[in-house]
C-alpha cells in the first residue's frame, strides 16, 4: 500500500480517486437502453425473455408466490434469522426518529402548528407531508445476496408510510438466497418478483401487465442496474447512483493497527474499484498498519479483489497533524469515515463531508452495514458534499400549503403586482388586478 507524504503526491492521488471509473461505458449504456426500450414496448414478454437469457433459463413466471417466500425462508439458519430480527428492530427504531409531520403557521406569526388545527379565517402557510404511493426495491440476487439490503431499503419506506412496496430479486441459475427471503417475510412484503438487471428497473419504471409502475426505485445493483436507474430517472425517482465503496480512516498512534487494517480491508474486498485510505499524523503507526495489512490480506478469501483495490485506490497519507487529516477527509468526502484518535470529540465539529461517521476503535464500519441502526445506503464518489444517506425522507413528498384572506391579499397585492410587471408577465399581474377591482 502506497505511503504518501508530499503535497504533490497527495494531490495526484486525490485526483485519481476523483476520476475513478464509474464503469458506465457507451457500450453498456447502449445495451441498457435497448433493454429498457424493449421492456417499455413489450412489457412482460420482454422481461421474461431477458430473465431467461441472463438469470434463469427455466423461468416460467415473474412473481414469487407467498408459498415460495415461506418455503425458502424456512431454509434459513435460526441463528442468522435472530441476527436479522435484532438488526431490523434497531434499524426501524432509528428511522422512526426521521419521521416528519405536516405543519402550518399563521402568516407573520412564525410558530409551527399541526395541520389538524387549521383555521382559514387568517392567512395560513404550511407544508403537507405525505408518503409516496408506491416504491420499488431492487435487491441483488444469487449467491452474492444481501438480506441487509432488504432491511435498509424496505424499512425506511414502511416507516414513511408507503402503502405499496414491490421487490425485484433476481435468481441467477435458479439460486435463491434463504436469508433474503427471510428478510422479505420478516418485513411482510408480499409483492416480490424473480427478476433482475436492467429489465427489472425498466419494469418498475414503466410498468407491465404484471408489475405496476412505481414512484421511486431504491436499492443497489451491478453496473447495468446503476445505468438503468440513471436512464429512467425522470420517469420515476431513484435513491442514488452508487459508485464503488469507500472508507477513510483518520487515526493517530493511540489506534490499534490490526483494527485499522481490518477496517480498510472491509471495503477493499467489495471490488477492485473500492477505495481504502488511512490518514494519520504518525509515521510509525503508518508502517505498522501497512505490515498488518499484508498479514491480513493473505488470509482473505477475496484477497485477489482486495489486493487490486488496495494497490490501485488504497493509500496511507501522512500529515503534520490531525487537523490536516480532517481537511483531506473533507475534500475526499468519503462514504464511510472512521475517526480513531485519542480525543475525537474535538474533531467531530470539523467534519463537513461524509456519508457516515464512525467514532472510536469499537465502532467498525461493519456495525453500520448491518445492525447499528443508521442506513448503510450512503453517498459515494464525493457526493457526500451535497447528498445524504437513504432515509424516511426519501420516501415522502412535501407539498406547500397557502390560504389568504381578503385582508391578507390586499396587504401583499401591490408587492406581487410590482414583481410581475418587472418580469414582464402581464397575465400574472392580471390575477392581482382583477381581484383588486372586485369590491
Coordinates of C-alpha atoms in Angstrom, one line a residue:
X1 CA 0.0 0.0 0.0
X2 CA 1.5 3.3 -1.0
X3 CA 2.5 5.8 1.6
X4 CA 2.2 9.5 0.7
X5 CA 3.9 12.4 2.4
X6 CA 4.5 15.1 -0.2
X7 CA 1.8 17.6 -1.1
X8 CA 2.1 16.9 -4.9
X9 CA 1.8 13.1 -4.2
X10 CA -1.3 13.6 -2.2
X11 CA -2.9 15.9 -4.8
X12 CA -2.2 13.3 -7.6
X13 CA -3.8 10.6 -5.5
X14 CA -6.9 12.7 -4.8
X15 CA -7.3 13.3 -8.5
X16 CA -7.1 9.5 -9.1
X17 CA -9.9 9.0 -6.6
X18 CA -12.0 11.7 -8.1
X19 CA -11.7 10.1 -11.6
X20 CA -12.3 6.5 -10.5
X21 CA -14.1 4.7 -13.3
X22 CA -17.9 4.6 -12.8
X23 CA -17.9 1.5 -15.0
X24 CA -20.6 3.0 -17.3
X25 CA -19.3 2.7 -20.8
X26 CA -21.0 3.7 -24.1
X27 CA -21.5 0.0 -24.9
X28 CA -23.1 -0.7 -21.6
X29 CA -25.4 2.3 -21.9
X30 CA -26.4 1.2 -25.5
X31 CA -27.2 -2.3 -24.2
X32 CA -29.2 -1.0 -21.3
X33 CA -31.2 1.5 -23.4
X34 CA -32.1 -1.3 -25.8
X35 CA -33.4 -3.5 -22.9
X36 CA -35.4 -0.6 -21.4
X37 CA -36.9 0.2 -24.8
X38 CA -37.9 -3.4 -25.3
X39 CA -39.4 -3.7 -21.8
X40 CA -41.4 -0.4 -22.3
X41 CA -42.8 -1.7 -25.6
X42 CA -43.3 -5.5 -24.9
X43 CA -43.7 -5.5 -21.2
X44 CA -43.9 -8.9 -19.5
X45 CA -42.8 -10.9 -22.6
X46 CA -39.6 -8.8 -22.8
X47 CA -38.9 -9.1 -19.0
X48 CA -39.3 -12.8 -19.1
X49 CA -37.1 -13.1 -22.2
X50 CA -34.2 -11.2 -20.5
X51 CA -34.8 -13.1 -17.3
X52 CA -34.3 -16.4 -19.1
X53 CA -31.3 -15.0 -21.0
X54 CA -29.4 -13.5 -18.1
X55 CA -30.6 -15.3 -15.0
X56 CA -32.7 -18.4 -15.0
X57 CA -33.2 -20.3 -18.3
X58 CA -36.1 -22.2 -16.8
X59 CA -38.0 -19.2 -15.5
X60 CA -41.8 -19.5 -16.1
X61 CA -43.2 -16.7 -14.1
X62 CA -42.2 -13.2 -12.9
X63 CA -43.6 -13.3 -9.4
X64 CA -42.8 -15.3 -6.2
X65 CA -45.9 -16.7 -4.6
X66 CA -46.4 -16.4 -0.8
X67 CA -45.9 -20.1 -0.5
X68 CA -42.5 -19.8 -2.2
X69 CA -41.4 -17.0 0.1
X70 CA -42.4 -19.1 3.1
X71 CA -40.7 -22.2 1.8
X72 CA -37.4 -20.6 1.0
X73 CA -37.3 -18.6 4.3
X74 CA -37.7 -21.9 6.2
X75 CA -34.2 -22.9 5.0
X76 CA -32.5 -20.1 6.9
X77 CA -30.3 -20.9 9.9
X78 CA -32.1 -19.8 13.1
X79 CA -29.0 -18.0 14.4
X80 CA -28.9 -15.7 11.4
X81 CA -32.7 -15.2 11.5
X82 CA -32.3 -14.0 15.1
X83 CA -29.5 -11.6 14.0
X84 CA -31.7 -10.2 11.2
X85 CA -34.6 -9.7 13.7
X86 CA -32.3 -7.8 16.1
X87 CA -31.0 -5.7 13.2
X88 CA -34.4 -5.0 11.8
X89 CA -35.6 -3.8 15.2
X90 CA -32.7 -1.4 15.6
X91 CA -33.0 -0.1 12.0
X92 CA -36.7 0.6 12.5
X93 CA -36.2 2.4 15.8
X94 CA -33.6 4.7 14.2
X95 CA -35.7 5.5 11.2
X96 CA -38.8 6.2 13.3
X97 CA -36.9 9.3 14.5
X98 CA -36.7 10.6 11.0
X99 CA -40.5 10.9 10.5
X100 CA -41.8 14.4 9.7
X101 CA -45.2 16.0 10.5
X102 CA -47.3 18.3 8.3
X103 CA -47.4 21.8 9.8
X104 CA -48.9 25.2 9.4
X105 CA -48.1 28.7 10.5
X106 CA -50.2 31.9 10.8
X107 CA -48.6 34.5 8.4
X108 CA -46.4 36.9 10.4
X109 CA -46.6 34.6 13.5
X110 CA -44.0 32.1 12.6
X111 CA -44.9 29.3 15.0
X112 CA -45.5 25.8 13.6
X113 CA -48.8 24.1 14.4
X114 CA -50.2 20.7 13.4
X115 CA -52.3 20.7 10.2
X116 CA -55.3 19.4 12.1
X117 CA -55.5 22.8 13.9
X118 CA -56.0 24.7 10.7
X119 CA -58.2 27.9 10.8
X120 CA -58.9 29.5 7.5
X121 CA -60.0 32.8 9.0
X122 CA -56.4 34.1 8.8
X123 CA -53.5 33.8 6.4
X124 CA -52.2 30.3 6.5
X125 CA -48.8 28.9 5.2
X126 CA -47.7 25.4 5.6
X127 CA -46.4 22.1 4.4
X128 CA -48.2 18.8 3.8
X129 CA -46.0 15.8 4.5
X130 CA -47.2 12.5 2.9
X131 CA -45.6 9.3 1.6
X132 CA -45.2 8.3 -2.0
X133 CA -47.8 5.8 -3.0
X134 CA -45.6 3.0 -4.4
X135 CA -41.9 2.2 -4.0
X136 CA -39.8 -0.4 -5.9
X137 CA -36.8 -2.0 -4.1
X138 CA -34.0 -3.8 -6.0
X139 CA -32.1 -6.5 -4.2
X140 CA -29.1 -8.3 -5.7
X141 CA -29.7 -12.0 -6.1
X142 CA -27.9 -15.3 -6.2
X143 CA -25.1 -16.3 -4.0
X144 CA -24.0 -12.7 -3.7
X145 CA -27.2 -11.8 -2.0
X146 CA -27.6 -9.3 0.8
X147 CA -30.5 -9.6 3.3
X148 CA -29.3 -6.3 4.8
X149 CA -30.2 -4.6 1.6
X150 CA -33.8 -5.7 2.1
X151 CA -33.8 -4.2 5.7
X152 CA -32.1 -1.0 4.8
X153 CA -34.3 -0.2 1.8
X154 CA -37.7 -1.5 2.8
X155 CA -37.8 -0.3 6.5
X156 CA -37.5 3.4 5.7
X157 CA -40.3 3.1 3.1
X158 CA -42.5 1.4 5.6
X159 CA -41.8 3.9 8.4
X160 CA -42.6 6.7 5.9
X161 CA -46.0 5.1 5.3
X162 CA -45.6 3.8 1.7
X163 CA -48.6 1.7 1.1
X164 CA -47.2 -0.5 -1.7
X165 CA -43.7 -1.9 -1.9
X166 CA -42.5 -4.2 -4.7
X167 CA -39.2 -6.0 -4.5
X168 CA -37.3 -7.3 -7.5
X169 CA -34.9 -10.1 -6.6
X170 CA -33.0 -11.9 -9.4
X171 CA -32.4 -15.7 -9.2
X172 CA -29.4 -16.5 -11.4
X173 CA -29.4 -20.2 -12.4
X174 CA -32.4 -20.6 -10.1
X175 CA -30.3 -19.7 -7.0
X176 CA -32.5 -18.3 -4.2
X177 CA -30.9 -17.0 -1.0
X178 CA -33.0 -18.1 2.0
X179 CA -31.8 -15.1 4.1
X180 CA -33.1 -12.6 1.6
X181 CA -36.4 -14.5 1.6
X182 CA -36.3 -14.4 5.4
X183 CA -35.9 -10.6 5.5
X184 CA -38.7 -10.2 3.0
X185 CA -41.0 -12.4 5.0
X186 CA -40.0 -10.7 8.2
X187 CA -41.0 -7.3 6.9
X188 CA -44.3 -8.6 5.5
X189 CA -43.6 -7.7 1.8
X190 CA -45.7 -10.0 -0.4
X191 CA -45.1 -8.4 -3.8
X192 CA -41.8 -9.9 -4.9
X193 CA -40.6 -10.6 -8.4
X194 CA -37.9 -13.0 -9.5
X195 CA -36.3 -10.6 -12.0
X196 CA -33.1 -8.6 -12.0
X197 CA -30.9 -6.4 -14.1
X198 CA -31.9 -3.5 -16.3
X199 CA -35.1 -5.4 -17.2
X200 CA -36.3 -5.2 -13.6
X201 CA -35.5 -1.5 -13.4
X202 CA -37.5 -1.0 -16.7
X203 CA -40.4 -3.0 -15.4
X204 CA -40.7 -0.9 -12.2
X205 CA -40.1 2.4 -14.0
X206 CA -42.6 1.8 -16.9
X207 CA -44.9 -0.8 -15.6
X208 CA -46.1 -4.0 -17.2
X209 CA -49.3 -6.1 -17.1
X210 CA -47.9 -8.0 -14.1
X211 CA -45.8 -5.2 -12.4
X212 CA -47.4 -1.9 -11.6
X213 CA -45.3 1.2 -12.2
X214 CA -43.6 2.6 -9.0
X215 CA -43.0 6.1 -8.0
X216 CA -39.4 5.6 -6.7
X217 CA -36.7 2.9 -7.1
X218 CA -34.2 2.2 -4.4
X219 CA -31.5 -0.4 -3.8
X220 CA -28.1 -1.4 -5.0
X221 CA -27.1 -3.4 -8.1
X222 CA -24.5 -4.0 -10.7
X223 CA -23.4 -1.6 -13.4
X224 CA -26.3 -2.5 -15.6
X225 CA -28.7 -1.7 -12.8
X226 CA -27.0 1.5 -12.0
X227 CA -27.0 2.6 -15.7
X228 CA -30.7 1.7 -16.0
X229 CA -31.5 3.7 -12.8
X230 CA -29.7 6.7 -14.3
X231 CA -31.7 6.5 -17.6
X232 CA -35.2 6.0 -16.1
X233 CA -34.7 8.9 -13.6
X234 CA -37.3 11.5 -14.5
X235 CA -39.9 8.8 -15.4
X236 CA -39.5 7.8 -11.7
X237 CA -37.4 9.0 -8.8
X238 CA -34.3 7.0 -7.7
X239 CA -32.4 6.9 -4.5
X240 CA -28.9 7.5 -5.9
X241 CA -26.4 6.1 -8.4
X242 CA -24.0 4.3 -6.1
X243 CA -20.3 4.1 -7.1
X244 CA -17.6 1.9 -5.7
X245 CA -17.3 1.5 -1.9
X246 CA -15.1 3.8 0.1
X247 CA -13.6 4.1 3.5
X248 CA -11.3 6.7 5.0
X249 CA -9.8 6.3 8.5
X250 CA -8.4 9.2 10.5
X251 CA -6.1 7.6 13.2
X252 CA -3.3 8.6 15.5
X253 CA -0.8 6.5 17.4
X254 CA -3.4 5.5 20.0
X255 CA -5.3 3.4 17.5
X256 CA -4.8 -0.4 17.2
X257 CA -3.0 -1.2 13.9
X258 CA -4.8 -4.6 13.4
X259 CA -8.2 -2.9 13.9
X260 CA -7.4 -0.2 11.3
X261 CA -6.0 -2.7 8.8
X262 CA -9.1 -4.9 9.1
X263 CA -11.4 -1.9 8.6
X264 CA -9.5 -0.8 5.5
X265 CA -9.9 -4.3 4.0
X266 CA -13.6 -4.4 4.8
X267 CA -14.1 -2.1 1.8
X268 CA -11.3 -3.4 -0.3
X269 CA -12.9 -6.8 -0.6
X270 CA -16.0 -5.3 -2.3
X271 CA -14.5 -4.8 -5.7
X272 CA -11.3 -3.7 -7.4
X273 CA -12.6 -0.1 -7.7
X274 CA -13.2 0.3 -3.9
X275 CA -11.0 2.8 -2.1
X276 CA -9.4 2.4 1.3
X277 CA -7.5 5.3 2.7
X278 CA -5.7 5.9 6.1
X279 CA -4.8 9.4 7.1
X280 CA -2.5 9.7 10.1
X281 CA 0.0 12.0 11.8
X282 CA 2.2 9.2 12.9
X283 CA 4.9 7.7 10.6
X284 CA 5.5 4.8 12.9
X285 CA 1.8 4.0 13.1
X286 CA 1.5 4.1 9.3
X287 CA 4.3 1.5 8.9
X288 CA 2.7 -0.8 11.5
X289 CA -0.7 -0.7 9.7
X290 CA 0.9 -1.5 6.3
X291 CA 2.6 -4.5 7.8
X292 CA -0.7 -5.7 9.4
X293 CA -2.4 -5.2 6.0
X294 CA -0.1 -7.6 4.3
X295 CA -0.7 -10.2 7.0
X296 CA -4.5 -10.0 7.0
X297 CA -4.6 -9.7 3.2
X298 CA -3.1 -13.2 2.8
X299 CA -5.9 -14.7 4.9
X300 CA -8.8 -13.2 3.0
X301 CA -10.8 -15.5 0.6
X302 CA -11.4 -12.4 -1.6
X303 CA -7.7 -11.4 -1.4
X304 CA -7.3 -11.1 -5.2
X305 CA -10.0 -8.4 -5.4
X306 CA -8.8 -6.7 -2.2
X307 CA -5.2 -6.6 -3.4
X308 CA -6.2 -4.9 -6.7
X309 CA -8.3 -2.4 -4.8
X310 CA -5.5 -1.6 -2.2
X311 CA -2.9 -1.5 -4.9
X312 CA -4.7 1.0 -7.2
X313 CA -7.0 3.0 -4.9
X314 CA -5.5 2.5 -1.5
X315 CA -3.1 4.8 0.3
X316 CA -1.7 5.8 3.7
X317 CA -1.4 9.6 3.8
X318 CA 0.9 11.1 6.5
X319 CA 0.0 14.6 7.6
X320 CA 1.6 17.1 10.0
X321 CA -1.4 17.0 12.4
X322 CA -4.9 15.6 12.7
X323 CA -6.4 19.0 11.6
X324 CA -4.7 18.5 8.2
X325 CA -6.1 14.9 8.1
X326 CA -9.6 16.3 8.6
X327 CA -9.1 18.7 5.7
X328 CA -8.1 15.9 3.4
X329 CA -11.1 13.9 4.5
X330 CA -13.5 16.7 3.8
X331 CA -12.0 17.0 0.3
X332 CA -12.4 13.3 -0.4
X333 CA -16.0 13.3 1.2
X334 CA -15.9 9.6 1.9
X335 CA -18.8 7.2 2.0
X336 CA -17.5 5.8 5.4
X337 CA -15.4 7.8 7.7
X338 CA -13.8 6.3 10.8
X339 CA -12.2 8.5 13.4
X340 CA -9.9 6.6 15.8
X341 CA -7.9 9.1 17.8
X342 CA -7.4 9.9 21.4
X343 CA -9.8 12.9 21.6
X344 CA -12.3 12.5 18.7
X345 CA -14.8 15.0 20.3
X346 CA -12.6 17.9 19.2
X347 CA -12.6 16.7 15.6
X348 CA -16.3 15.9 15.1
X349 CA -17.4 19.5 14.6
X350 CA -14.8 19.9 11.9
X351 CA -16.3 17.1 9.7
X352 CA -18.1 18.7 6.8
X353 CA -18.4 15.9 4.2
X354 CA -19.0 12.2 4.9
X355 CA -21.8 9.7 4.3
X356 CA -21.5 8.2 7.8
X357 CA -19.0 8.9 10.7
X358 CA -17.9 6.1 13.0
X359 CA -16.2 7.2 16.2
X360 CA -13.7 5.2 18.2
X361 CA -12.0 1.8 17.9
X362 CA -15.1 -0.1 18.9
X363 CA -17.2 1.3 16.0
X364 CA -16.1 -0.5 12.9
X365 CA -17.9 0.3 9.7
X366 CA -19.4 -3.2 9.6
X367 CA -21.6 -2.3 12.6
X368 CA -23.3 0.3 10.4
X369 CA -23.5 -2.1 7.4
X370 CA -25.7 -4.5 9.3
X371 CA -27.0 -3.9 12.8
X372 CA -26.4 -0.5 14.4
X373 CA -29.5 1.3 13.0
X374 CA -28.5 4.1 10.6
X375 CA -28.9 3.3 6.9
X376 CA -26.0 1.7 5.1
X377 CA -27.1 3.2 1.7
X378 CA -24.6 6.1 1.6
X379 CA -23.4 8.7 -0.9
X380 CA -20.2 7.7 -2.8
X381 CA -17.8 9.4 -5.2
X382 CA -17.6 12.7 -3.3
X383 CA -21.4 13.1 -3.5
X384 CA -21.5 13.4 0.3
X385 CA -20.7 17.0 -0.3
X386 CA -24.4 17.5 -1.2
X387 CA -26.3 14.4 -0.5
X388 CA -27.4 12.2 2.4
X389 CA -27.8 8.5 3.4
X390 CA -31.1 6.8 2.4
X391 CA -33.8 7.6 4.9
X392 CA -37.5 8.0 5.6
X393 CA -37.3 11.5 3.9
X394 CA -36.5 9.7 0.6
X395 CA -40.0 8.2 0.6
X396 CA -42.1 11.3 1.4
X397 CA -43.3 14.3 -0.6
X398 CA -43.6 17.8 0.7
X399 CA -46.4 19.9 -0.6
X400 CA -46.7 23.6 0.1
X401 CA -50.0 24.9 1.5
X402 CA -51.3 28.6 1.2
X403 CA -54.5 30.2 2.2
X404 CA -55.0 34.0 2.3
X405 CA -58.0 36.1 3.5
X406 CA -59.2 39.2 1.6
X407 CA -57.3 41.4 4.1
X408 CA -54.1 39.3 3.6
X409 CA -54.5 39.5 -0.2
X410 CA -54.9 43.3 -0.1
X411 CA -51.7 43.7 2.0
X412 CA -49.5 41.7 -0.4
X413 CA -51.2 42.5 -3.7
X414 CA -49.1 45.5 -4.7
X415 CA -45.9 43.7 -3.9
X416 CA -46.8 40.8 -6.2
X417 CA -48.1 43.1 -8.9
X418 CA -44.8 45.1 -8.9
X419 CA -42.6 42.0 -9.3
X420 CA -44.9 40.5 -12.1
X421 CA -44.7 43.8 -14.0
X422 CA -40.9 43.9 -13.6
X423 CA -40.7 40.4 -15.1
X424 CA -42.9 41.3 -18.0
X425 CA -45.5 38.7 -17.1
X426 CA -48.8 40.6 -17.7
X427 CA -51.1 37.7 -17.0
X428 CA -49.5 37.1 -13.6
X429 CA -50.2 40.7 -12.7
X430 CA -53.7 40.5 -14.0
X431 CA -54.6 37.8 -11.4
X432 CA -53.9 40.5 -8.9
X433 CA -55.6 43.4 -10.8
X434 CA -58.9 41.6 -11.4
X435 CA -59.2 40.9 -7.7
X436 CA -58.3 44.5 -6.7
X437 CA -61.2 45.7 -8.8
X438 CA -63.6 43.3 -7.1
X439 CA -65.5 45.2 -4.3

